[in-house]
Coordinates of C-alpha atoms and ligand atoms in Angstrom, one line a residue:
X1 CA -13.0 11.1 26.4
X2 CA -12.8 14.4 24.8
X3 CA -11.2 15.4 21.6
X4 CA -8.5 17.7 23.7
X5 CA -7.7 14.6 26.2
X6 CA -4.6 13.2 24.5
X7 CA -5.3 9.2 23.0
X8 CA -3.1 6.5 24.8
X9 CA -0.8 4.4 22.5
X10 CA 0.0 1.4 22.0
X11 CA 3.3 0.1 23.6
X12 CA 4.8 -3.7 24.1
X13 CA 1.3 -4.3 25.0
X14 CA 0.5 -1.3 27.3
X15 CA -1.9 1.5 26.8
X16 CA 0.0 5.0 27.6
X17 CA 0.7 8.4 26.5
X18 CA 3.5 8.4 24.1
X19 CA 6.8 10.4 25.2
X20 CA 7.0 12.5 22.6
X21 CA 5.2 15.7 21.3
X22 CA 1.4 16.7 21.4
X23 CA -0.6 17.0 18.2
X24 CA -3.6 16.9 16.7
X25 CA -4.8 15.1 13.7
X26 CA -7.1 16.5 11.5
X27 CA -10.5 16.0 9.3
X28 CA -9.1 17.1 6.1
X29 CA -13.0 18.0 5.0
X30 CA -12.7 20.7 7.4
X31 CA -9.7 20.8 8.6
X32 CA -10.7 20.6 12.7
X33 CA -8.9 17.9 14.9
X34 CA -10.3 14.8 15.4
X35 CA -8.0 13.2 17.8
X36 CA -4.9 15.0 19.9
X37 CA -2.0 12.0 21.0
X38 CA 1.5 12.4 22.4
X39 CA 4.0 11.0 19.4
X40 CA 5.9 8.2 20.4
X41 CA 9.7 9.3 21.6
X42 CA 12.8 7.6 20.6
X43 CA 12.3 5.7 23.9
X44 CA 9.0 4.6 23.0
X45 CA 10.7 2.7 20.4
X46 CA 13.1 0.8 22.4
X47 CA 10.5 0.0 24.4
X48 CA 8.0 -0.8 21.5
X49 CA 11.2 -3.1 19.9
X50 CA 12.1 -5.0 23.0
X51 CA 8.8 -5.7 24.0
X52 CA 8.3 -7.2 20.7
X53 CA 11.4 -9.6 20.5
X54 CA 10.9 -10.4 24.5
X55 CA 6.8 -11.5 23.2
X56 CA 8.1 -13.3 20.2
X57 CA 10.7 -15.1 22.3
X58 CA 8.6 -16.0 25.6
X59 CA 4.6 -15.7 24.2
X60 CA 4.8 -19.2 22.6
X61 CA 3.1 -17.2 19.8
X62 CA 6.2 -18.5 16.5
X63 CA 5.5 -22.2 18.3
X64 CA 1.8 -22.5 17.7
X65 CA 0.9 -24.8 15.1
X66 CA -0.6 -22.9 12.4
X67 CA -4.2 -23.5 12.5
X68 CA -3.7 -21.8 16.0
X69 CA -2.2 -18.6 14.8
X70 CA -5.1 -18.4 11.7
X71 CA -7.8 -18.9 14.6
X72 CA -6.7 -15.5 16.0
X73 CA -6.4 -14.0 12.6
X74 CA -9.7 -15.5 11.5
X75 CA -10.9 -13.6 14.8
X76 CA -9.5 -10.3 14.4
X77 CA -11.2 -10.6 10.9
X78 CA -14.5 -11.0 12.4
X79 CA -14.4 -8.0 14.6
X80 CA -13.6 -5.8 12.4
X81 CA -16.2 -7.0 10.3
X82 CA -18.6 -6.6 13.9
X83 CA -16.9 -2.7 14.2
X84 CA -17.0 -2.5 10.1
X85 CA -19.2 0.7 10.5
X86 CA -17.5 2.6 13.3
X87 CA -13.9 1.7 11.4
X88 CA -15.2 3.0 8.1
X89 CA -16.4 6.2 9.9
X90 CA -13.2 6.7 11.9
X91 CA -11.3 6.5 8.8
X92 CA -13.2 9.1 6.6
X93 CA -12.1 11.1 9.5
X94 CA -8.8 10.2 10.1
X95 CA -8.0 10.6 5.9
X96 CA -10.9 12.3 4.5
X97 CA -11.8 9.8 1.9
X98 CA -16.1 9.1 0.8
X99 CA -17.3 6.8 3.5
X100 CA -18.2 4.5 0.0
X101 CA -14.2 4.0 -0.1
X102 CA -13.3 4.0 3.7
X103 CA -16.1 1.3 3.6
X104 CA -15.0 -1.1 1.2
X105 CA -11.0 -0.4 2.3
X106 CA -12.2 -1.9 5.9
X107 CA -14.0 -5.3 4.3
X108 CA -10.9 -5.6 2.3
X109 CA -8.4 -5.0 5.8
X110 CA -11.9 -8.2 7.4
X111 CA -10.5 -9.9 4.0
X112 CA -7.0 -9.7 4.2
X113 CA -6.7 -11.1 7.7
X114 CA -9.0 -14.3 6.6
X115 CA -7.0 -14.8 3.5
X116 CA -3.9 -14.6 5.6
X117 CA -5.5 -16.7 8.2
X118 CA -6.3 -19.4 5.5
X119 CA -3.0 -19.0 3.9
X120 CA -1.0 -19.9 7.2
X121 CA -2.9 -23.1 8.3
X122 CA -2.6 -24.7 4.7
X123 CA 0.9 -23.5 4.3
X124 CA 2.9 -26.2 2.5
X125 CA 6.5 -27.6 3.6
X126 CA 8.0 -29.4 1.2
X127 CA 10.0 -32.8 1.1
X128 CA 12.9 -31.8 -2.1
X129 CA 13.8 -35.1 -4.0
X130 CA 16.8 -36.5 -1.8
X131 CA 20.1 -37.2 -3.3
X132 CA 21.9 -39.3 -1.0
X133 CA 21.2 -40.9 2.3
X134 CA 19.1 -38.6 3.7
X135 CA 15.7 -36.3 3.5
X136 CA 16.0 -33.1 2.3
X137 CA 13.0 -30.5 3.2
X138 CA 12.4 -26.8 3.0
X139 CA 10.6 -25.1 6.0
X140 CA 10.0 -22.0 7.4
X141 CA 10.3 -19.9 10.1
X142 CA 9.4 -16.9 11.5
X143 CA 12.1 -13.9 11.8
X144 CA 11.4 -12.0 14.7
X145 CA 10.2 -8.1 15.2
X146 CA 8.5 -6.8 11.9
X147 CA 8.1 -3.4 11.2
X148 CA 5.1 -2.4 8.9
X149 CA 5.6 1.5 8.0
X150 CA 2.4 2.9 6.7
X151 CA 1.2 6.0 4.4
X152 CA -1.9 8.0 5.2
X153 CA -3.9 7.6 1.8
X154 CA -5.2 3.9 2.9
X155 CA -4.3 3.3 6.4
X156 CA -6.6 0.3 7.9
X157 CA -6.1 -1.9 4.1
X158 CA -2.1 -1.3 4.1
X159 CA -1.8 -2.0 7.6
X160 CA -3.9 -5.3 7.8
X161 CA -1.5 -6.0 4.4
X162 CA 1.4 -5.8 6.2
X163 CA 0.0 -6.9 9.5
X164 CA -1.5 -10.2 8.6
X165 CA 1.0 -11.8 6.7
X166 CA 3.7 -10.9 9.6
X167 CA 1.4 -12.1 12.8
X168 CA 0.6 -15.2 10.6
X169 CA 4.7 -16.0 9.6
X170 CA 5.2 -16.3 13.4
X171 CA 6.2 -12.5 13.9
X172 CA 5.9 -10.0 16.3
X173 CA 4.7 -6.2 14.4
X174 CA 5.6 -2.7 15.5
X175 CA 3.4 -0.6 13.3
X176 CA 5.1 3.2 12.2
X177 CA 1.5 4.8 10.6
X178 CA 1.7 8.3 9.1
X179 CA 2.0 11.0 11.6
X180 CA -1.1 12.6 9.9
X181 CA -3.2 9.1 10.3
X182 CA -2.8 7.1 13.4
X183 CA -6.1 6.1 14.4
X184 CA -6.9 3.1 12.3
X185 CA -3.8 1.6 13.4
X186 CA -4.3 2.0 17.0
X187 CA -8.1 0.1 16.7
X188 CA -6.7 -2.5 14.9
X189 CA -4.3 -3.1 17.8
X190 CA -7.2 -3.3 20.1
X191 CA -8.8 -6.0 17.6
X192 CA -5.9 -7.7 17.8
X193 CA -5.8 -7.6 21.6
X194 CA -9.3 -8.4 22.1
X195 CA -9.0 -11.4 18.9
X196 CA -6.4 -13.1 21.8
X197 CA -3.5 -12.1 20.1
X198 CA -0.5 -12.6 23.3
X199 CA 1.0 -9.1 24.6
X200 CA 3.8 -7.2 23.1
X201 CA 3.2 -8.9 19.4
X202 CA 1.6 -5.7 18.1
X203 CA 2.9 -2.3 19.1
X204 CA 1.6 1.4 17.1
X205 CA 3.7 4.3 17.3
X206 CA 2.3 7.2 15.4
X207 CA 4.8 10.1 15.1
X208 CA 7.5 11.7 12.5
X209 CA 8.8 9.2 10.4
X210 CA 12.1 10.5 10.1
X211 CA 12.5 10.3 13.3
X212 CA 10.7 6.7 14.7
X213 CA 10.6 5.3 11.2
X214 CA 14.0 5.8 10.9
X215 CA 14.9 4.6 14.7
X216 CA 12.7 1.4 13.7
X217 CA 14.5 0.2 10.7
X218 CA 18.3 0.9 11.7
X219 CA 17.1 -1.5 15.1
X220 CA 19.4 -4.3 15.7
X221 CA 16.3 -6.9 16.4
X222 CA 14.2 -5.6 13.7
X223 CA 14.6 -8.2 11.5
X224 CA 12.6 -7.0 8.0
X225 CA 10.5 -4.0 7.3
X226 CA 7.6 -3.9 5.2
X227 CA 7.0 0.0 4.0
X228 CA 4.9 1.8 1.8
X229 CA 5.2 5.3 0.5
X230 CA 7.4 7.5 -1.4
X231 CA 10.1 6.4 -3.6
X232 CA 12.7 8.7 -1.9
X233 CA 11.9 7.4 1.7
X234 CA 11.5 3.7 0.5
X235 CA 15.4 4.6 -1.0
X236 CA 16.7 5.7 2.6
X237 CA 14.9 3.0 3.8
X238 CA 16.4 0.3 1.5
X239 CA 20.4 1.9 2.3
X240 CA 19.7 1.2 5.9
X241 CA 18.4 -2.6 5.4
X242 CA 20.9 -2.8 2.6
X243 CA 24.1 -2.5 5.6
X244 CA 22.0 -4.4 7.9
X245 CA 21.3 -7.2 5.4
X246 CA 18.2 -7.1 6.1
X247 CA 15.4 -7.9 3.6
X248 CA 12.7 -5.4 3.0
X249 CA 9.5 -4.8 0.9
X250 CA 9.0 -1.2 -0.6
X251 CA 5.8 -0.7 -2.3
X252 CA 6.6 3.1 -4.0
X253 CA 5.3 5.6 -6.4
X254 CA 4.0 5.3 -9.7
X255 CA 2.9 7.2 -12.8
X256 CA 0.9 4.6 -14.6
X257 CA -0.4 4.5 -18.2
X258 CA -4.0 3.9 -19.0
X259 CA -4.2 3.4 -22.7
X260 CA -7.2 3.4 -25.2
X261 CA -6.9 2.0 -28.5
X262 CA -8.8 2.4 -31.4
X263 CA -11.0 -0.1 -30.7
X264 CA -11.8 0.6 -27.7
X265 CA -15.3 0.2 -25.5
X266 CA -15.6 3.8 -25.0
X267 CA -18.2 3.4 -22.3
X268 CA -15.9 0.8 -20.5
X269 CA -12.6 2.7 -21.4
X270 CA -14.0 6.3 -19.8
X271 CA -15.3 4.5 -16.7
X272 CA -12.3 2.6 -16.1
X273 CA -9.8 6.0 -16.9
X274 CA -12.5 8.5 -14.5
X275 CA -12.0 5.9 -11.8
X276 CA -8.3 4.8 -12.4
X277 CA -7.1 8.4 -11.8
X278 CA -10.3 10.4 -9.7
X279 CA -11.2 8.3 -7.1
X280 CA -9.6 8.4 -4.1
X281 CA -8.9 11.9 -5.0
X282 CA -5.9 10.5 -7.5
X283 CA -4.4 9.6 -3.7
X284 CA -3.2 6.1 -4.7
X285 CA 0.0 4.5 -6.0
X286 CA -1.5 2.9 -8.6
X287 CA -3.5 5.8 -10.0
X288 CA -3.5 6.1 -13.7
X289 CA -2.3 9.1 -14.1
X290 CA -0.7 9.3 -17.4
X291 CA -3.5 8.9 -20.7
X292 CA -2.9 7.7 -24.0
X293 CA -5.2 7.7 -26.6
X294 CA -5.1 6.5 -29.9
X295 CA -4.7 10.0 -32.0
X296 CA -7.6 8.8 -34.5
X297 CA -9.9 8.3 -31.6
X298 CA -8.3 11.5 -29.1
X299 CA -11.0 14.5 -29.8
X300 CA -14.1 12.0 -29.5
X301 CA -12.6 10.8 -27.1
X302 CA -11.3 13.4 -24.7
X303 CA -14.7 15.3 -25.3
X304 CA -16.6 12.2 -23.5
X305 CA -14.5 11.8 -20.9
X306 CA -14.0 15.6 -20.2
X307 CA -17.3 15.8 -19.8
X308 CA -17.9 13.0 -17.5
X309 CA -15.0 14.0 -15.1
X310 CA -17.0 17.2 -14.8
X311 CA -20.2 15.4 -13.8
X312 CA -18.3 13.9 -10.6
X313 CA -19.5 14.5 -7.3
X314 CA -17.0 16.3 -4.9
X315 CA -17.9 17.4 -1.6
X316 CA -19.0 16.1 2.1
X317 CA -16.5 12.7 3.0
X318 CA -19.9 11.6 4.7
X319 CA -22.1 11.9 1.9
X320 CA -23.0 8.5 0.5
X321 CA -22.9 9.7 -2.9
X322 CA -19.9 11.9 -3.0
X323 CA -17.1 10.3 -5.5
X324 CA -14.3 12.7 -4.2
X325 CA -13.5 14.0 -0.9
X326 CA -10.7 15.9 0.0
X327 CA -7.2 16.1 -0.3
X328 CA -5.2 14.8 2.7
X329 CA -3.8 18.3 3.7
X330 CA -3.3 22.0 2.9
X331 CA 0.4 21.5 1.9
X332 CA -0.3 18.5 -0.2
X333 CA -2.7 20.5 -2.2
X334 CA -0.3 22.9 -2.6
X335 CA 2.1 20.7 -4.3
X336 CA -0.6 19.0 -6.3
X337 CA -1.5 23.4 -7.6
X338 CA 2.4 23.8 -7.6
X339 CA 2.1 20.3 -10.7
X340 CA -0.5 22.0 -12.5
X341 CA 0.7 25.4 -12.9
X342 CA 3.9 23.7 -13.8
X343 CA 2.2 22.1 -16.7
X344 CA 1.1 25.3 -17.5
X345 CA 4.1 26.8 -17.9
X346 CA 5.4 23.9 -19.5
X347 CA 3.1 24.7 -22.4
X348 CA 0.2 22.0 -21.3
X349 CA -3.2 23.4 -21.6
X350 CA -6.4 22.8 -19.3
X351 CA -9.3 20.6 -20.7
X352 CA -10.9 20.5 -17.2
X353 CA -10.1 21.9 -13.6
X354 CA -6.9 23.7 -12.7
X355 CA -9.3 26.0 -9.8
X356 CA -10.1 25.4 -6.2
X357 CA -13.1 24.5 -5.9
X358 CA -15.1 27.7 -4.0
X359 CA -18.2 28.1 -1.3
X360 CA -19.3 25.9 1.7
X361 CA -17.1 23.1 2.9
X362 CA -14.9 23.6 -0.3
X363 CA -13.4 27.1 2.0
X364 CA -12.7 24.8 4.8
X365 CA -11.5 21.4 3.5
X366 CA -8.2 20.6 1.2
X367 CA -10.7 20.0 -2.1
X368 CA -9.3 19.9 -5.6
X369 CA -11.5 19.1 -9.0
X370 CA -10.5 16.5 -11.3
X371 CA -8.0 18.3 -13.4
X372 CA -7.2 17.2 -17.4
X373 CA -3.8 18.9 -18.9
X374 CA -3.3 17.9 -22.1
X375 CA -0.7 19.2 -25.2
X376 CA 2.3 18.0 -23.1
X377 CA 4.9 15.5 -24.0
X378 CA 5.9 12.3 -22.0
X379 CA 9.5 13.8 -21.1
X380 CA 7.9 16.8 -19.7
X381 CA 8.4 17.0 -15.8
X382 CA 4.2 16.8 -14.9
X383 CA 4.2 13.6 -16.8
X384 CA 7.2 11.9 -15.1
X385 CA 6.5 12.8 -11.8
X386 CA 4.0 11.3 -9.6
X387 CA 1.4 14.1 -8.2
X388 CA -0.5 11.7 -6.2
X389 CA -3.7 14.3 -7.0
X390 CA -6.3 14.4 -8.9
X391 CA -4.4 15.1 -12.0
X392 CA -4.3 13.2 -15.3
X393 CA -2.0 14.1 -18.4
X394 CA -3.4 12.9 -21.5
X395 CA -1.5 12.6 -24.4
X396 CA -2.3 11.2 -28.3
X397 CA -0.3 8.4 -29.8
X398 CA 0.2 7.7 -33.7
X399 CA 1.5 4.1 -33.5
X400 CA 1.9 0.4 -31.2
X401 CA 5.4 1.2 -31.1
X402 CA 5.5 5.0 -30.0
X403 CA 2.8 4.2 -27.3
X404 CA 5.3 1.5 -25.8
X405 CA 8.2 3.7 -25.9
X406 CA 6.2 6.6 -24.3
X407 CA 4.1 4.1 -22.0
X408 CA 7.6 2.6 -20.8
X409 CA 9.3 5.9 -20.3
X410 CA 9.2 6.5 -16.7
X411 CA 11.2 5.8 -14.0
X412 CA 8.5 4.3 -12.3
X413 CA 7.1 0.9 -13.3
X414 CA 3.8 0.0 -10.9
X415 CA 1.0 -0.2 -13.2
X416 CA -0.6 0.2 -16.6
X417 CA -4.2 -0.3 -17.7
X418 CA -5.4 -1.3 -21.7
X419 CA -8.5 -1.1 -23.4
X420 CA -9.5 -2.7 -26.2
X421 CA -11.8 -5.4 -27.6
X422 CA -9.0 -6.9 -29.3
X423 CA -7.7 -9.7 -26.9
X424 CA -5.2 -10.9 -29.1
X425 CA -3.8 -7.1 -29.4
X426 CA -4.3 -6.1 -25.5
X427 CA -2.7 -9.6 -24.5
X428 CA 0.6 -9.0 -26.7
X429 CA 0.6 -5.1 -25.6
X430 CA 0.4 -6.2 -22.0
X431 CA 3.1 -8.7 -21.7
X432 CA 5.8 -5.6 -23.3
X433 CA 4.5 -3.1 -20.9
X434 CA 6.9 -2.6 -18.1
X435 CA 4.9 -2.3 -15.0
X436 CA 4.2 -4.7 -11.9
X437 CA 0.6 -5.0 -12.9
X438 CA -1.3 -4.4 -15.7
X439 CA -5.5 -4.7 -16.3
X440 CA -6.7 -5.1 -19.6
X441 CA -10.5 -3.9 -20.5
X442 CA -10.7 -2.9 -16.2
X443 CA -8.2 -0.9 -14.1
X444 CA -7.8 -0.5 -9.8
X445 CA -9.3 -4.1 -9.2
X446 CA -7.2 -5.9 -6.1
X447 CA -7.7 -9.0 -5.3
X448 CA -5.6 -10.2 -2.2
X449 CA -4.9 -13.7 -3.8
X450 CA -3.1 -11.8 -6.3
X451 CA 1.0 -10.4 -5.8
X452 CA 1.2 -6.9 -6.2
X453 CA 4.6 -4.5 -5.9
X454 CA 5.9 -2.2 -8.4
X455 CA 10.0 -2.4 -10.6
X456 CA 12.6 -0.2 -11.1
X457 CA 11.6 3.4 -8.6
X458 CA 8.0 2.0 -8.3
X459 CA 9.7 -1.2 -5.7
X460 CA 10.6 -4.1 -4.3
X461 CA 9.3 -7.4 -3.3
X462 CA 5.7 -8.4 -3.3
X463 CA 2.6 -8.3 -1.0
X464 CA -0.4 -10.3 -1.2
X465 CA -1.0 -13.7 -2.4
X466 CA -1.3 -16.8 -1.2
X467 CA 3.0 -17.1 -0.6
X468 CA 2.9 -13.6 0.6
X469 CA 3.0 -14.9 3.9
X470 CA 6.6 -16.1 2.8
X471 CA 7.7 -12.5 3.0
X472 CA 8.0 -12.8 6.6
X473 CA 9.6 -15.8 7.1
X474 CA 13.4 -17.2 6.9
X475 CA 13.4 -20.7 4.4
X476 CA 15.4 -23.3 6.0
X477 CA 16.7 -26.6 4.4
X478 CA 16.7 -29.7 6.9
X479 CA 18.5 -32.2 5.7
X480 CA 17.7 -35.7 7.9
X481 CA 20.5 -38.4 7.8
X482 CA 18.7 -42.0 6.5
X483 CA 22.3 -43.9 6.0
X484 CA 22.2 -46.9 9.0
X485 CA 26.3 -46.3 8.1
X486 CA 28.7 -43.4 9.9
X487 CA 29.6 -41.0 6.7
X488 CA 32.3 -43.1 4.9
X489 CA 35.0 -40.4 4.6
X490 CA 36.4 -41.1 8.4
X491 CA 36.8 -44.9 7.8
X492 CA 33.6 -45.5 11.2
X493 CA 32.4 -48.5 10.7
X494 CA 29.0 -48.9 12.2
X495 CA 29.0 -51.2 15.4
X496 CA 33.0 -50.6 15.4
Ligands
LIG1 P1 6.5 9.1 3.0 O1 7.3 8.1 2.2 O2 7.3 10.2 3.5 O3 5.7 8.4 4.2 C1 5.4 7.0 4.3 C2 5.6 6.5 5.7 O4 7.0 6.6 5.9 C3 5.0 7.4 6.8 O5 4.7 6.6 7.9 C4 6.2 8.3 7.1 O6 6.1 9.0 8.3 C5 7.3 7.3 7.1 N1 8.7 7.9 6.9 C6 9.0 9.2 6.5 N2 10.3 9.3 6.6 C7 10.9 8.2 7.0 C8 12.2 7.7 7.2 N3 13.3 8.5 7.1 N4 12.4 6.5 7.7 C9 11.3 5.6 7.9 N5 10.0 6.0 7.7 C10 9.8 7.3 7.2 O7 5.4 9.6 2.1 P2 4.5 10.9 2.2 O8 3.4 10.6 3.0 O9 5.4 12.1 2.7 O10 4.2 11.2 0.8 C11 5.2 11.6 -0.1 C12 4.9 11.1 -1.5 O11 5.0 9.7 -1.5 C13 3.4 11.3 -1.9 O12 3.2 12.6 -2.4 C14 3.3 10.3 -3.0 O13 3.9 10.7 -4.2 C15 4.1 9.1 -2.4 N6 3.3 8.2 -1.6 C16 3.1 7.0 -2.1 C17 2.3 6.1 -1.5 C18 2.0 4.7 -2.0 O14 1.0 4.2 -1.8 N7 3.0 4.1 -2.7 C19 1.6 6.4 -0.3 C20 1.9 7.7 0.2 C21 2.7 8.6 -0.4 P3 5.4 10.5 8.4 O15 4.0 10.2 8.6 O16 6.1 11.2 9.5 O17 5.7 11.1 7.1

């Protein structure tokens, strides 16, 4: 097929062109399309929606025993593990990131279907201490038609996320990626397909989200939605489940602190910061974006890291050594040059960065250098709002109490990072931080065992971890009459 011939999509378990309009998605290293597709239509969606409730009712697929449903996940693990290669080169396409990253986000999308897989087969109904003539239990069962709606900065990882947890609960998926990223989405269909998963449980419509997103989650039979993305979509989003009743998970924005005490391990603490807010471009929820450093420690420390951030390697997506690609598109690095020369005129000051980046594939692509601003204060608007570029604020701090206000003053709440050899200090510092996860002497490390989701503007609910798989399913209480006598309240006698 050529790149002009437009991509089928996925629909209730048929491969066609979707109704609505023709685009093209793009390489943001050089901005040329990679894949042209017809967006799904509003009818696409009925479609996608009713051939997901009619697979989940007829397939048989809620009413396997669970070890059935993980052998399929355990499957659609190990082909993406057999395509790991071709996935990790169709993503640096599809989102521009180094093929280093698009490489480990597809073992951890292999991962997240075999933890998910494991997770359903040893799931654990309980028995509840009876009290009274009968046996109480807790079970679970599967809701229905999920929808998973996707950002562009790590499709494949948030999909399988999303994906994995829902097929294993029981569920049928319909899958909303970013307009701008489809294609990951639409293979992992095909995995799913060829792992034996039945027809109709996994549907991809790529398209505008405020139109199909939208469409998706005000749909009567779409029982939950599991989003990612901005905080002021994952708002709308949670006013239209909120008159539903109908429970979602938003994982949202963040502006996360990274702070370096005194005692810091510089050599640790300037890795973990360079990587915590430059790689994936600064892309990434949890990037730490805001830096505070100890005031006696700031200079030293801001000429170390300054010049490290200088030393990294942007450039070519493909190259194996490149640290930072591009950004995802023209007009987001508009709004990332729009933050900076706000900080600018907000009186902050560049320590590194603050230029395009000029010659070769830096005219073509949507590249931006790691950027420092400093002599800002926390309140200012660059260091309450997330930039989701390669953009860190740093800012001194004077005492433990005036780093947790400033640390704490945001309205988002995702993330924080500490470092310090002091365990004793770090551990008392990170239980008052205010943030849905927080690494001590490390920063950015996932492991899918572990819950992740943000507070306040960052989100709600959890992903991940072993009871993750809880998220998409309905508790039920059985209660299972043991008494040999009728209830006594109507005066039955038994054998009467
Ligand atoms: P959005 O929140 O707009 O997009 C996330 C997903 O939601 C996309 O699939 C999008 O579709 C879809 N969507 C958009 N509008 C609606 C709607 N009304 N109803 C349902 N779904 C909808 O994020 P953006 O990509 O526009 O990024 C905006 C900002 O959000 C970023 O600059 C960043 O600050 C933050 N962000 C946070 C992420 C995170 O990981 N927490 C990830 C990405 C962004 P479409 O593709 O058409 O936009």
């Amino acid at each position: 097929m050529t790149v002009e011939q437009s991509l089928p999509i996925c629909i209730a378990g048929t491969w066609r062109l979707g109704g609505g309009e023709r685009y093209a998605t793009h390489y943001p290293a050089t901005g040329e399309p990679v894949a042209w597709l017809n967006a799904a239509s509003l009818d696409d969606v009925e479609a996608a929606v009713q051939g997901a409730h009619q697979a989940f009712v007829h397939s048989g697929w809620a009413q396997r025993k669970p070890h059935e449903r993980a052998a399929v996940l355990y499957r659609i693990a190990a082909l993406i593990r057999e395509q790991a290669e071709e996935l990790a080169q169709l993503q640096r396409q599809d989102n521009g990131k180094p093929i280093s990253e698009t490489r480990a986000l597809v073992a951890s999308a292999a991962g997240t279907f075999q933890f998910f897989a494991a997770a359903c087969e040893t799931l654990e109904e309980t028995i509840t201490p009876s009290r009274g003539d009968f046996v109480s239990m807790s079970v679970y069962e599967p809701m229905g038609v999920v929808a998973a709606i996707t950002p562009w900065n790590s499709p494949i990882a948030s999909e399988a996320q999303k994906v994995a947890p829902a097929l294993a609960g029981g569920n049928a998926v319909v899958i909303k990626p970013a307009e701008i990223t489809p294609l990951l989405a639409l293979q992992l269909a095909r995995l799913c397909e060829q792992a034996g998963l039945p027809k109709g449980l996994i549907s991809v419509l790529p398209g505008k989200g405020s139109l199909l997103g939208d469409a998706l989650t005000r749909h009567p039979l779409v029982k939950r939605v599991s989003f990612t993305g901005g905080t002021r979509t994952g708002k709308h989003i949670a006013h239209i489940a909120a008159d539903k009743m109908m429970p979602v998970s938003l994982e949202l924005g963040g502006k996360s602190p990274t702070i370096v005490l005194e005692d810091a391990d510089l050599d640790h603490a300037v890795a973990g910061v360079l990587y915590g807010i430059f790689s994936s471009s600064g892309e990434a929820c949890i990037a730490g974006s805001r830096l505070f450093v100890a005031r006696s420690l700031y200079e030293p420390f801001m000429a170390r890291l300054t010049a490290a951030a200088a030393q990294l390697r942007v450039g070519d997506p493909a190259d194996e050594q490149t640290q930072m690609g591009p950004l995802i598109s023209a007009g987001h690095r508009e709004s990332v040059e729009r933050y900076v020369a706000l900080g600018l005129a907000e009186g902050g000051r560049l320590r590194l960065g603050g230029e395009r980046l000029r010659g070769g594939l830096f005219e073509q692509g949507y590249f931006y250098p790691p950027t420092i601003l400093e002599g800002l204060g926390n309140h200012q608007q660059v260091c309450q709002e997330e930039i989701f570029g390669p953009v860190l604020v740093a800012l001194p701090f004077d005492t433990e109490e005036d780093l947790l206000e400033q640390a704490n003053d945001s309205l988002y709440a995702l993330a924080a990072g500490i470092w310090s050899r002091d365990y004793k200090r770090a551990w008392a510092l990170g239980r008052r931080l205010q943030a849905g996860t927080v690494w001590i002497n490390t920063y950015k490390q996932f492991s899918i065992s572990t819950p992740f989701g943000g507070w306040r503007d960052s989100g709600l609910g959890r992903e991940k971890g072993r009871l993750g798989i809880l998220q998409y399913m309905e508790q039920k209480s059985l209660y299972w009459g043991m008494n040999p006598q009728p209830l006594a309240w109507a005066g039955v006698e038994a054998g009467q």
